[in-house]
Coordinates of C-alpha atoms and ligand atoms in Angstrom, one line a residue:
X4 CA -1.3 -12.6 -17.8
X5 CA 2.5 -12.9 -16.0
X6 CA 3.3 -10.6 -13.4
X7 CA 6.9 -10.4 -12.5
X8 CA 6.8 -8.9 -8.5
X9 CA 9.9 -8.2 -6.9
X10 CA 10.1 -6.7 -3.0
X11 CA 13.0 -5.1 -1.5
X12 CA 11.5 -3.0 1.2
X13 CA 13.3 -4.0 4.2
X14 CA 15.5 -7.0 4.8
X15 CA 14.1 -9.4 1.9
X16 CA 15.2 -9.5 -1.8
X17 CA 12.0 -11.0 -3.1
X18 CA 10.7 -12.1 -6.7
X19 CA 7.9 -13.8 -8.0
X20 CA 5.9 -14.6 -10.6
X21 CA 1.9 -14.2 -10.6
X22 CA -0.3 -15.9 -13.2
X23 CA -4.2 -14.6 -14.1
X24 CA -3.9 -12.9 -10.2
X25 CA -4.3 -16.6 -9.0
X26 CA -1.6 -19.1 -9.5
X27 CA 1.6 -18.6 -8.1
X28 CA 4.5 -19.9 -10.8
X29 CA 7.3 -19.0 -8.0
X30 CA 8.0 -17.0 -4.8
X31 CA 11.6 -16.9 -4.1
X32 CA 12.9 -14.7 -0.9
X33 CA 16.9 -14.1 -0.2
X34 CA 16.3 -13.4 3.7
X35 CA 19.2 -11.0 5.6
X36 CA 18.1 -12.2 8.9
X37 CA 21.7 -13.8 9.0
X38 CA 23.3 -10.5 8.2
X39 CA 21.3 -8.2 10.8
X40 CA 20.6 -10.6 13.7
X41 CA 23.8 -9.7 15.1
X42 CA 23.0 -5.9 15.5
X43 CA 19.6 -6.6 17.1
X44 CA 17.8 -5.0 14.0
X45 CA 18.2 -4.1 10.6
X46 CA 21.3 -1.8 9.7
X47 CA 20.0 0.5 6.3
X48 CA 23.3 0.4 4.7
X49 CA 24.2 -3.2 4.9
X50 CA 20.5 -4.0 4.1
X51 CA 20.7 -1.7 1.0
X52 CA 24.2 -3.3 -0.5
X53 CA 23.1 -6.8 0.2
X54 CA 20.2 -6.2 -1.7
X55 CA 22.2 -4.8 -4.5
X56 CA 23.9 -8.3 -4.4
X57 CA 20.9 -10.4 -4.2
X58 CA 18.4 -8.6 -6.8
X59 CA 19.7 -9.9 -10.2
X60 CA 19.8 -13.6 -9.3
X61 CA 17.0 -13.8 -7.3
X62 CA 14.6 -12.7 -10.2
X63 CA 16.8 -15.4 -12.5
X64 CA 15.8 -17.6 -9.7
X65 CA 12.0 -16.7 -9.5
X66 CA 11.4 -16.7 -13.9
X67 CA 13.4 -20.1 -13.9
X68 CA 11.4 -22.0 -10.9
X69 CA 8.7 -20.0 -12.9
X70 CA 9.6 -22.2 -16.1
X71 CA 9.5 -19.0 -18.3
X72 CA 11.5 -16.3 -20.2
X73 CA 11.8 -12.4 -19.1
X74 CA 9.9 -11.9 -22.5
X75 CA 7.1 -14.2 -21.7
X76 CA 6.8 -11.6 -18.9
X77 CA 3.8 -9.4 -19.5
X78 CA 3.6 -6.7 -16.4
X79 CA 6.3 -5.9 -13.9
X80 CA 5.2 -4.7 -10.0
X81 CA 7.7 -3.2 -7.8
X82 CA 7.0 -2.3 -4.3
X83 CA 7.1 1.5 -4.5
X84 CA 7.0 2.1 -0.6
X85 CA 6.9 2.3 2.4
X86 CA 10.3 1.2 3.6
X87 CA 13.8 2.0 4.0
X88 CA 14.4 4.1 1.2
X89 CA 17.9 3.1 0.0
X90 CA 16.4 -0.5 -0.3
X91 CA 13.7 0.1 -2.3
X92 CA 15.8 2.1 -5.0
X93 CA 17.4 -1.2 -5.5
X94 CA 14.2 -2.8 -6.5
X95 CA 12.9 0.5 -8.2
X96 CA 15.5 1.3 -10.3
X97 CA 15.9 -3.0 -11.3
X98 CA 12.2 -3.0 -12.5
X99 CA 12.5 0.5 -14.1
X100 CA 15.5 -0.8 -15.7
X101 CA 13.7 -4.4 -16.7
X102 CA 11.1 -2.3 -18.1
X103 CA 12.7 0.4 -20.1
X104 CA 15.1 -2.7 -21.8
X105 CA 12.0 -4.8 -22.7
X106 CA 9.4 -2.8 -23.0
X107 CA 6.9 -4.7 -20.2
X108 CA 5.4 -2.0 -18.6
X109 CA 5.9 -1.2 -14.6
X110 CA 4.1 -0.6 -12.0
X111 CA 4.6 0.8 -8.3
X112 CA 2.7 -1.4 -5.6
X113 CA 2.2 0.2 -2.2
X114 CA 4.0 -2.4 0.3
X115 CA 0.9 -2.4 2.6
X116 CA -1.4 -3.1 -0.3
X117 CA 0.6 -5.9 -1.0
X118 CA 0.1 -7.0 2.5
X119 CA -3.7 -6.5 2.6
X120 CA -4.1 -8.7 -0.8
X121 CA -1.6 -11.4 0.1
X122 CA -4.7 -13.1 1.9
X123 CA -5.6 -13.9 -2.5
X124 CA -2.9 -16.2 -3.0
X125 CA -4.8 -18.7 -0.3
X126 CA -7.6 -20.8 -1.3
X127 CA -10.1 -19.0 1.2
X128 CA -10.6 -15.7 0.2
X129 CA -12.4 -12.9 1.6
X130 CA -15.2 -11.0 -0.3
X131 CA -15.4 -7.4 0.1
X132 CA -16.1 -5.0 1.5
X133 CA -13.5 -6.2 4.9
X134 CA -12.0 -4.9 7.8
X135 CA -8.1 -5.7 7.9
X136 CA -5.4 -5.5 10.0
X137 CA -2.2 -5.3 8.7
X138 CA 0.2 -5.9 11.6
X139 CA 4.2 -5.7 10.9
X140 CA 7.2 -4.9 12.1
X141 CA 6.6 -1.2 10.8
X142 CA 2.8 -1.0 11.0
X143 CA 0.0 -1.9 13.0
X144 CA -3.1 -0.4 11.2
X145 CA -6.6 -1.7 10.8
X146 CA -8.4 -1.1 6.8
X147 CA -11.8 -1.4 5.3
X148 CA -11.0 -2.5 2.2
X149 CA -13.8 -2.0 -0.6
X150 CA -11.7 -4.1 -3.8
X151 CA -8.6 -4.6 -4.9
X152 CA -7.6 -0.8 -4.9
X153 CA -9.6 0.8 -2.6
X154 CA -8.4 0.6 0.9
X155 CA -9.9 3.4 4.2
X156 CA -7.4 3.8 7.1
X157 CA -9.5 2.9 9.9
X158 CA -6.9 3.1 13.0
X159 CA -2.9 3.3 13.3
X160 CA -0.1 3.0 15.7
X161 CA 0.4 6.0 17.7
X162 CA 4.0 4.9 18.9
X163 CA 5.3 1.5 17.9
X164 CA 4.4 -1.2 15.4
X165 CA 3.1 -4.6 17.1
X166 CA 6.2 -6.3 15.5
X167 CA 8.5 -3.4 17.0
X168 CA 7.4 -4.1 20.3
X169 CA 8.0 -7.9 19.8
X170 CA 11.8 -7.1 18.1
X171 CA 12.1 -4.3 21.2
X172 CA 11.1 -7.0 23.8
X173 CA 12.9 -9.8 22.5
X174 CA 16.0 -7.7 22.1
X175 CA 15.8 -6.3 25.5
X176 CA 15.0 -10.1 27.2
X177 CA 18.2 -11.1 25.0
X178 CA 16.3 -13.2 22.5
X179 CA 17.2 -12.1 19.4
X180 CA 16.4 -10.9 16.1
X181 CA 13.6 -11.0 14.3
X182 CA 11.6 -11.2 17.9
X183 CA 8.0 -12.4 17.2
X184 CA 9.3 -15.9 16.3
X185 CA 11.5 -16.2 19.3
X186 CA 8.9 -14.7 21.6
X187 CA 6.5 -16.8 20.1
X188 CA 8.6 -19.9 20.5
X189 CA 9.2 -19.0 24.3
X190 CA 5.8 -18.2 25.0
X191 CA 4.5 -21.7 23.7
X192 CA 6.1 -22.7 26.9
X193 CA 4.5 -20.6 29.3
X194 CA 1.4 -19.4 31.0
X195 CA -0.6 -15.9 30.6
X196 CA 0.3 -15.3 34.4
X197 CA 1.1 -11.5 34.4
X198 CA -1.4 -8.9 33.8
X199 CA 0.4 -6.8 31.3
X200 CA -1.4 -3.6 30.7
X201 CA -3.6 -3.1 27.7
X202 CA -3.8 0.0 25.5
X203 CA -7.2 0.7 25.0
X204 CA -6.7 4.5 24.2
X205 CA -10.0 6.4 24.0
X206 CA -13.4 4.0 24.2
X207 CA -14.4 4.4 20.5
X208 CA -10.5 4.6 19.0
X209 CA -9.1 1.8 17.0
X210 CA -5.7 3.6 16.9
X211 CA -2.7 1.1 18.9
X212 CA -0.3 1.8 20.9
X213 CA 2.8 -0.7 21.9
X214 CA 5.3 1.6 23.7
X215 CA 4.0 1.4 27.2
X216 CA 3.7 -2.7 27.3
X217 CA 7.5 -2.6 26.5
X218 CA 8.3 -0.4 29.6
X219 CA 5.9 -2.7 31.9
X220 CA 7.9 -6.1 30.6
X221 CA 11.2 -4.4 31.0
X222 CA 10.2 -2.8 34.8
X223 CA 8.6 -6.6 35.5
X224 CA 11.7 -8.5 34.7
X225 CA 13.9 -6.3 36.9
X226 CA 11.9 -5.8 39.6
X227 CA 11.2 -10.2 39.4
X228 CA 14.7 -11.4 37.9
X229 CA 13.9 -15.2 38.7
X230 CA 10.9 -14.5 36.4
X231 CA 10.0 -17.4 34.1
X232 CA 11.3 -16.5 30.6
X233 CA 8.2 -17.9 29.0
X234 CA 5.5 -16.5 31.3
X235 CA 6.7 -13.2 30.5
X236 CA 7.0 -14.0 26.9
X237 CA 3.0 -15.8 26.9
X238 CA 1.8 -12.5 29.1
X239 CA 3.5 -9.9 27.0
X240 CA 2.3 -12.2 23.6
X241 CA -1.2 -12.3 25.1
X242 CA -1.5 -8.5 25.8
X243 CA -0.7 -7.7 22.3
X244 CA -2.8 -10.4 21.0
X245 CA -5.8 -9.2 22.7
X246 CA -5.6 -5.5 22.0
X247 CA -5.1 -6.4 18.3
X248 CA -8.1 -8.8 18.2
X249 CA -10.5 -7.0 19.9
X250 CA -10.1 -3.5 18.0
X251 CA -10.1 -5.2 14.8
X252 CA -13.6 -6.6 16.1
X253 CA -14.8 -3.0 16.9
X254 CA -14.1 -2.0 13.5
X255 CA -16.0 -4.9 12.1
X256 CA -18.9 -4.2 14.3
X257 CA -19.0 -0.3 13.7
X258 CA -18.8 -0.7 10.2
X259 CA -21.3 -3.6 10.1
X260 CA -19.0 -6.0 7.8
X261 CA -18.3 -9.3 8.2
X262 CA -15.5 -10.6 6.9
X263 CA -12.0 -9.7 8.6
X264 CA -8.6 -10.4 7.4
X265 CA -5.5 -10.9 9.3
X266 CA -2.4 -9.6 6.8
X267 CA 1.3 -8.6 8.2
X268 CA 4.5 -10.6 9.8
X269 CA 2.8 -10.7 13.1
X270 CA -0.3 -12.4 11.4
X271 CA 2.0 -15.2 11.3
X272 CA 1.3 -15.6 14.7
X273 CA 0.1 -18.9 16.1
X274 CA -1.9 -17.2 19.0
X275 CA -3.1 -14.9 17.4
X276 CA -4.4 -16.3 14.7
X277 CA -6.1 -18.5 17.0
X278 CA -7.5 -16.3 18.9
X279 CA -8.9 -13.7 16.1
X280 CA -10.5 -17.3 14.9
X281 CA -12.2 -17.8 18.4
X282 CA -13.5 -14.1 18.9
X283 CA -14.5 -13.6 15.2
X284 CA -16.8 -17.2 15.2
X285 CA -18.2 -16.1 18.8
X286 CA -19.2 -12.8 17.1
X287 CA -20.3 -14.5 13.6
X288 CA -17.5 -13.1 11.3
X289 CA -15.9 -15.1 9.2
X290 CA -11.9 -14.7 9.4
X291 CA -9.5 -15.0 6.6
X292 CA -5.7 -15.0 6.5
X293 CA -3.0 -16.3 4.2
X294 CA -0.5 -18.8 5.0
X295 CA 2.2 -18.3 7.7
X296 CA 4.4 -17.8 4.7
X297 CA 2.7 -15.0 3.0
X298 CA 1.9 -12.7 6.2
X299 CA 6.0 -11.9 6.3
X300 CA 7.3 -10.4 3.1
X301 CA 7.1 -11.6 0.0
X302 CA 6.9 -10.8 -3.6
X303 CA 4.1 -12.5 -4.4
X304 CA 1.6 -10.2 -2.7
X305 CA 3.7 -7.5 -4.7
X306 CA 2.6 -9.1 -8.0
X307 CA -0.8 -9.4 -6.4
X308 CA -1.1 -6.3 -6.0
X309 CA 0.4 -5.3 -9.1
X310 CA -2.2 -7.9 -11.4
X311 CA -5.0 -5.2 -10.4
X312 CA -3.1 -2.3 -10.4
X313 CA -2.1 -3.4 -14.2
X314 CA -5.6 -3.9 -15.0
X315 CA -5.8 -0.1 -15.1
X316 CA -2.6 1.1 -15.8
X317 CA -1.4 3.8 -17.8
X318 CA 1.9 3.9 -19.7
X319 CA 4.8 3.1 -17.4
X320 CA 5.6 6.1 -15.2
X321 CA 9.9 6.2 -15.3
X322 CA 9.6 8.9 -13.1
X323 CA 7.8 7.4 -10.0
X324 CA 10.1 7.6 -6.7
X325 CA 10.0 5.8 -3.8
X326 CA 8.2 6.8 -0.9
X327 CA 9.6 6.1 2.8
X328 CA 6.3 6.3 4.5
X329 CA 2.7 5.7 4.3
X330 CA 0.9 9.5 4.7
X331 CA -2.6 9.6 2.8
X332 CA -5.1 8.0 5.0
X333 CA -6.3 6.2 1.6
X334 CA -3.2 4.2 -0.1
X335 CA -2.2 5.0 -3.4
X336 CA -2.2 1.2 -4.5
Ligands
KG4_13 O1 5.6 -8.0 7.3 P1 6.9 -8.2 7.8 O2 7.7 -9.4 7.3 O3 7.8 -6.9 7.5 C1 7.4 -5.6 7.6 O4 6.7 -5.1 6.7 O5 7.6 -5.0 8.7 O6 6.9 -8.2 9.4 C2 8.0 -8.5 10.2 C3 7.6 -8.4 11.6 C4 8.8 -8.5 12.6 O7 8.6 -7.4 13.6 C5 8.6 -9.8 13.2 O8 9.1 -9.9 14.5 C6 7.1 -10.1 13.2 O9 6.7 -9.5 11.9 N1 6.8 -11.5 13.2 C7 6.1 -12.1 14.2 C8 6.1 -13.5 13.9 N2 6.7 -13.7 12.8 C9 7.2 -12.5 12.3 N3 5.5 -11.5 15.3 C10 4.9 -12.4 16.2 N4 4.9 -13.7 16.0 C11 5.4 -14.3 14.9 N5 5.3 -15.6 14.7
ZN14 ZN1 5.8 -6.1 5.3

């Protein structure tokens, strides 16, 4: 079976193409980093026509690297939401489009489902039930996933998305945007030597929040201006880090699984990836995450995502809207 995915959630005009819900035929991904990084974030409008642009050849793109025909095609997955809404009506009404022309029917793919599957297109993969945390630049959540469509909100963001407080702090040290890989790059040349403060929230939560860190970094670097750059990048990094880690561990341990995945942008972290590793062997859980590649956005989790949602689909919905946020505590996936 081919799924065609295609992702335009945000600031990437993604296709790809998804054989048997294993092998990966081609992941293509038009990035507007180029486009926003000059406004410190991503402008809605200019995201929305530049996906416009980028949509029609990026799916030629993705069926040609693919080595097949539209018609070869046999399911089409579209991420339905969350996201900006006036992107994802590009890649809703394409697929719709695609589908109603062809006849290969469509699905809608929850974005963060994508995310929590995308650890399937590596060669380690988890079995389920798991604990996940998807960590991005527009949520921070942790999941107990029971199989391909059954995902349990766990814990949320109260205030800001781990990868919103790195895009916030990077902006506001003058880094740049996207922040986690700039912070990231700093920090790999500095030492954890300022106690940032940690979020716990209440002892038995496993909700996040990011807002306050921001405020201490920003007070820190005015009241220390000869600050080292990368000590506050490593301290800041390492405070996030270690709040994520460790409540991803509580859920584990209260729900008495063992098997955690690490799914989102900021899983593409190098220290926290290593770090999740260290604290999940100490505790005897075995970790899983996909490649560096696959934790930012893609369409090849999309057509992950969409492979099992296929496998029980119902006649092509041309009605289905897009959705701008993520409100039942169980996705619709
Ligand atoms: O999953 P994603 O590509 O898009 C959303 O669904 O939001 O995540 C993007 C976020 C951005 O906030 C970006 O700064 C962050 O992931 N990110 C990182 C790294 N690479 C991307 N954060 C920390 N370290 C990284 N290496
Ligand atoms: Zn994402």
């Amino acid at each position: 079976m081919l799924v065609l995915g295609i992702e335009s959630s945000c600031d990437e005009t993604a296709a790809a193409v998804l054989k048997n819900g294993t092998l990966l035929l081609s992941n293509v991904i038009a990035s507007q980093i180029q486009i926003h990084s000059k406004y410190g974030g991503v402008v809605p409008e200019l995201a929305s026509r530049h996906h416009l642009e980028a949509i029609l050849p990026v799916v030629e793109e993705a069926l040609q690297q693919a080595g097949i025909e539209l018609t070869q095609v046999d399911g089409i997955a579209v991420t339905q939401g969350p996201g900006l809404v006036g992107c994802l009506l590009v890649g809703m009404s394409f697929a719709k489009a695609l589908s109603f022309v062809t006849g290969i029917p469509v699905v809608g793919v929850d974005h963060i489902a994508g995310h929590l599957l995308s650890v399937f297109l590596s060669e380690k993969k988890p079995p389920f039930p798991f604990i996940a945390l998807v960590a991005s630049g527009g949520h921070s959540s942790i999941y107990h996933a029971a199989d391909f469509r059954t995902f349990r909100h766990l814990g949320r963001t109260r205030d800001d998305a781990a990868g919103e407080a790195f895009d916030k702090v990077a902006k506001l040290l003058g880094l740049g945007y996207p922040g986690g890989p700039l912070i990231a790059e700093q920090a790999s040349r500095g030492k954890n030597a300022i106690a940032f403060p940690r979020s716990w929230l209440e002892p038995e939560s496993l909700d996040f929040s990011f807002s306050g860190i921001k405020t201490a970094v920003v007070n820190h670097v005015k009241s220390n201006p000869e600050v080292s750059l990368p000590d506050v990048c490593a301290s800041f990094q390492e405070a996030v880090v270690d709040v994520l880690v460790e409540k991803t561990i509580r859920a584990a341990r209260n729900t008495d699984i063992t098997s955690v995945v690490l799914a989102g942008g900021v899983a593409a972290n190098r220290r926290l990836r290593e770090h999740m590793t260290n604290r999940c062997n100490e505790e005897g859980i075995a970790v899983f995450m996909p490649a560096p590649e696959f934790c930012t956005d893609n369409a090849a989790m999309i057509a992950m995502a969409g492979y099992h949602k296929l496998q029980i689909a119902t006649p092509p919905d041309y009605e289905m809207d897009v959705y701008s946020r993520s409100q039942a505590a169980t996705l619709p996936s």
